[in-house]
Amino acid sequence: MTSLDTICVQGGYTPGNGEPRQIPIVQSTTFKYDTSEDMGKLFDLEAEGYFYTRLQNPTNDMVAAKICQLEGGTAAMLTSSGQAANFFALFNICECGSHIVASSSIYGGTFNLISVTMAKMGIDVTFVSPDCTREELDAAFQDNTRAVFGETIANPALTVLDIEMFAEAAHAHGVPLIIDNTFPTPVNCRPIEWGADIVTHSTTKYMDGHGAAVGGAIVDSGNFDWMAHADKYPGLCTPDDSYHGVTYAERFGKEGAFITKATAQLMRDFGCIQSPQHAFILNLGLESLHVRMAQHCKNGQAVAEFLSNHPKVAYVNYCGLPGDKYYERAQKYLPNGSCGVVSFGLAGGREAASTFMQNLKMGAIETHVADARTCCLNPATSTHRQMTDEQLKEAGVPAELIRMSCGIEGTEDLIADIAQALDAI
Ligand SMILES: *Cc1c(COP(=O)(O)O)cnc(C)c1O
């Protein structure tokens, strides 16, 4: 299986003779064993298998295996949400006293997670512009830096990250690069090929793609050599007293240590498991991901072009538009398209934005993106309302900005709806 199209449809599960064609939903909290010794081996991580769904479930593992193949990683896990995925990815290698370097242009929830909640845990952050120079990026590192974080295409600012440059800087300072690849999905970008070490997803978005199930995923590239930086990562490189003294990096190697620790330790303690029902729904979405992404991108491009030629529109952000600030970078990292999300500002400001959104018939006002149905949002009054005007600008989401997530409806219908809503202003 080498084509992403084939992996979307068939990856992660190959039924044997007489077995279900579709992945089975293993709707069971627990698993039965003949002897206590059998189960003990699982608890000691000496044998592979299942004992309690809070840690692992076969349905989840099949879907995680598909996402792992799509991203070109060595191990992966599902989480209950994208928030849980990003928290686990960071907290798996950070502890009180650690420091993170993060792009300032990231999802509002992740910005809060890192800057407020993780700060309460004693984990500091330095935010850098996604457009910083290598020198500016290098200057953000400290002795206690343990991870670099960014989004391939930021939600909702739509900045495109120079993944290769961020990876080189991270590695020069002996730490991994974590990339949230939610918006492009592996269909349009595979960050591991550009040097990212860990990839995260809110599967709630394009992967599910139907607004049906909240979820997340973490994929490990298997490339980061934890033992070479053992002083920085005691959690991976010294015995875990809470797990019978296992040293993850020794026992599971570069390929498996990160996900095994996040499962055995963080999932055990925080319990952010995805339900097997949700994993099944997610897998239905994944089966058509490659087909849907093409239509999302076609509609995104058409809408961006229409808006950029409209007199009532002040500016449009879409990296597929020649002349967009991120056009060149997108040609490098996203040659086949970016995503269906377009953002723009109306010449009439906040008020015009409100009138426009109210008059859309197909495009619904929602705190959601990356859905088969078109939806839109004014981040300043919803997802990002906890930010000051200053922070909003810095994050690339000025108060008048509208984020439009183009669905997979007919292109002409979508343009017609937008046109009539603009006329209403
Ligand atoms: C939505 C989103 C998240 C959070 O995911 P949830 O599934 O809503 O918890 C994280 N990162 C990005 C880029 C997102 O778009």
Coordinates of C-alpha atoms and ligand atoms in Angstrom, one line a residue, residues 80-84 86 106-107 109-110 149 151 153-155 180-183 200-205 214-216 369 403, ligand 1:
S80 CA -10.7 12.2 22.8
S81 CA -10.1 15.5 21.1
G82 CA -7.5 17.6 19.3
Q83 CA -6.9 19.5 22.6
A84 CA -6.0 16.3 24.3
N86 CA -1.7 18.6 21.7
I106 CA -2.0 28.8 16.4
Y107 CA -5.5 27.7 17.2
G109 CA -7.6 26.6 22.2
T110 CA -3.9 25.6 21.9
F149 CA 5.3 23.7 18.4
E151 CA 0.7 24.4 12.9
I153 CA -1.6 26.0 8.2
A154 CA -2.7 27.9 11.3
N155 CA -6.4 28.0 12.3
D180 CA -0.4 20.2 14.3
N181 CA -1.3 19.1 10.8
T182 CA -5.1 19.4 11.2
F183 CA -5.9 21.8 8.3
T200 CA -0.9 15.9 15.9
H201 CA -4.5 16.2 14.6
S202 CA -7.9 17.4 15.6
T203 CA -9.6 14.6 13.8
T204 CA -12.8 16.5 14.5
K205 CA -12.0 18.5 11.4
V214 CA -14.8 15.1 18.3
G215 CA -11.4 13.4 18.4
G216 CA -7.7 13.7 18.1
V369 CA -14.4 24.3 10.4
R403 CA -13.3 32.7 8.6
Ligands
LIG1 C1 -10.0 22.4 16.3 C2 -8.5 22.4 16.4 C3 -7.9 21.9 17.6 C4 -8.6 21.4 18.8 O1 -9.3 20.2 18.4 P1 -10.6 19.7 19.2 O2 -10.9 18.4 18.5 O3 -11.7 20.7 19.0 O4 -10.3 19.5 20.6 C5 -6.5 21.9 17.6 N1 -5.8 22.4 16.6 C6 -6.4 22.9 15.4 C7 -5.5 23.4 14.3 C8 -7.7 22.9 15.3 O5 -8.3 23.4 14.2

